[in-house]
Amino acid sequence: MVSQRTSTLLSAFVCLLSSAGTTWGHGHGMGVVKVVAEEGNDAILPCSPSTKENIESKLFDWKKDGQMEVFMYDAGIHYNNDLSGQDEQFSRRISHFQEQLKYGNASIVIRNTTMADSGDYTCAFPHLKPGGEIYNIQLVVQLTFKDRASEIRGASPKPYVSIYDVTDDGVQLKCEVQGAFPQPTLQWQDSDGKVLPAEEPRVSERGGRYSITLQTTVTSITTNRFHCVAKQENIGHVVNAEIIVPKKLFEDKSCHGSSMDGFLEF
């Protein structure tokens, strides 16, 4: 059974599908419902037989990619009580709408979705006449960006940022990342998240790992907080480091032209 909040979400979701003109799949392979969810959120996969009949005493079976057992319900027995055979990937993560079975609602909820949950699902009613019914649902789990350094080998470590130099043009900031794979992109941003112009990054590769250095020159004293952001699109990893530039460096000409490498490192 699921919460009232989830039931309300399902109702809104079905209405959204209807208003968007989404087509239900059926046993002859026509039409697929596409469901999109962000990684870590719950996903509702909708399903109901064409008859909308009471299915409390019926059998319906959810599979992923044609073979993985997601959720089976058989006249009150299912994978969350006495029925065995559920794939480990979905164990303790699937809910159904027990109170709505009487209205023909065979939808399920996949909790805390992961990228591995993306794929093609079928919802089958093998004993409905004539010949049973099968509905097709495609789940797309969208990657969200977060710090994955503790879970993915090769995820970029926190950038090493420093004040490299002070010139008449402004304060030069340097950002370095070492030993990352796949190759990350670096950006300098101000405190509002605005991307700052920067030099071409210097990239080197050794043993399949990338080291990158990115420099920028900041001139404005409207803010003295800056961030270097390292992002790896393929694995959904993002990490950043902040540097605070003393406002005096924007004003004190006596510092200009002096190498500051290693000064105020973070």
Short mmCIF file of N, CA, C and O in Angstrom, two decimals, residues 4-20 22 24 44 46 97 100 105 107:
data_model
loop_
_atom_site.label_atom_id
_atom_site.label_comp_id
_atom_site.label_asym_id
_atom_site.label_seq_id
_atom_site.Cartn_x
_atom_site.Cartn_y
_atom_site.Cartn_z
N GLN A 4 -1.37 8.46 0.92
CA GLN A 4 -2.37 9.28 0.24
C GLN A 4 -1.68 10.28 -0.68
O GLN A 4 -2.19 10.60 -1.76
N ARG A 5 -0.48 10.74 -0.25
CA ARG A 5 0.26 11.70 -1.08
C ARG A 5 0.63 11.09 -2.42
O ARG A 5 0.51 11.71 -3.47
N THR A 6 1.06 9.81 -2.39
CA THR A 6 1.43 9.14 -3.63
C THR A 6 0.20 8.90 -4.49
O THR A 6 0.25 9.01 -5.71
N SER A 7 -0.94 8.58 -3.86
CA SER A 7 -2.18 8.38 -4.62
C SER A 7 -2.60 9.66 -5.32
O SER A 7 -3.04 9.65 -6.47
N THR A 8 -2.46 10.78 -4.61
CA THR A 8 -2.78 12.07 -5.23
C THR A 8 -1.85 12.36 -6.39
O THR A 8 -2.28 12.86 -7.45
N LEU A 9 -0.57 12.02 -6.22
CA LEU A 9 0.40 12.21 -7.29
C LEU A 9 0.03 11.39 -8.51
O LEU A 9 0.14 11.84 -9.65
N LEU A 10 -0.44 10.15 -8.26
CA LEU A 10 -0.84 9.28 -9.38
C LEU A 10 -1.99 9.90 -10.15
O LEU A 10 -1.97 9.92 -11.38
N SER A 11 -2.99 10.41 -9.44
CA SER A 11 -4.15 11.01 -10.12
C SER A 11 -3.72 12.17 -11.00
O SER A 11 -4.15 12.30 -12.15
N ALA A 12 -2.85 13.03 -10.45
CA ALA A 12 -2.36 14.17 -11.22
C ALA A 12 -1.54 13.70 -12.41
O ALA A 12 -1.60 14.29 -13.49
N PHE A 13 -0.79 12.63 -12.19
CA PHE A 13 0.07 12.11 -13.25
C PHE A 13 -0.75 11.57 -14.42
O PHE A 13 -0.47 11.83 -15.58
N VAL A 14 -1.80 10.79 -14.09
CA VAL A 14 -2.66 10.23 -15.14
C VAL A 14 -3.35 11.34 -15.91
O VAL A 14 -3.49 11.30 -17.13
N CYS A 15 -3.78 12.39 -15.19
CA CYS A 15 -4.41 13.53 -15.88
C CYS A 15 -3.43 14.20 -16.82
O CYS A 15 -3.78 14.61 -17.92
N LEU A 16 -2.18 14.29 -16.37
CA LEU A 16 -1.15 14.91 -17.21
C LEU A 16 -0.92 14.10 -18.47
O LEU A 16 -0.79 14.64 -19.57
N LEU A 17 -0.89 12.77 -18.32
CA LEU A 17 -0.71 11.91 -19.49
C LEU A 17 -1.85 12.11 -20.48
O LEU A 17 -1.64 12.19 -21.70
N SER A 18 -3.06 12.19 -19.95
CA SER A 18 -4.23 12.34 -20.83
C SER A 18 -4.19 13.66 -21.56
O SER A 18 -4.43 13.73 -22.77
N SER A 19 -3.87 14.73 -20.85
CA SER A 19 -3.86 16.05 -21.48
C SER A 19 -2.74 16.17 -22.49
O SER A 19 -2.82 16.95 -23.43
N ALA A 20 -1.66 15.40 -22.29
CA ALA A 20 -0.52 15.47 -23.21
C ALA A 20 -0.70 14.58 -24.42
O ALA A 20 0.12 14.55 -25.32
N THR A 22 -0.72 11.25 -24.44
CA THR A 22 0.11 10.06 -24.39
C THR A 22 -0.74 8.83 -24.72
O THR A 22 -1.88 8.70 -24.29
N TRP A 24 -1.52 4.76 -24.66
CA TRP A 24 -1.25 3.54 -23.92
C TRP A 24 -0.81 2.44 -24.88
O TRP A 24 -1.34 2.28 -25.96
N ILE A 44 6.21 6.67 -10.87
CA ILE A 44 4.96 5.92 -10.98
C ILE A 44 4.84 5.39 -12.40
O ILE A 44 4.86 6.15 -13.36
N PRO A 46 2.22 3.74 -14.72
CA PRO A 46 0.77 3.53 -14.74
C PRO A 46 0.35 2.32 -15.59
O PRO A 46 0.97 2.02 -16.61
N PHE A 97 -0.96 0.02 -5.55
CA PHE A 97 -2.09 0.77 -5.02
C PHE A 97 -3.21 -0.20 -4.62
O PHE A 97 -4.18 -0.40 -5.36
N GLN A 100 -6.85 0.70 -4.79
CA GLN A 100 -7.38 1.06 -6.10
C GLN A 100 -7.46 -0.13 -7.05
O GLN A 100 -7.84 0.02 -8.21
N ASN A 105 -6.72 -0.50 -11.13
CA ASN A 105 -5.44 0.21 -11.12
C ASN A 105 -4.31 -0.75 -10.75
O ASN A 105 -4.16 -1.14 -9.59
N SER A 107 -1.08 0.05 -11.34
CA SER A 107 0.13 0.87 -11.37
C SER A 107 1.05 0.51 -10.21
O SER A 107 0.62 0.00 -9.17
#
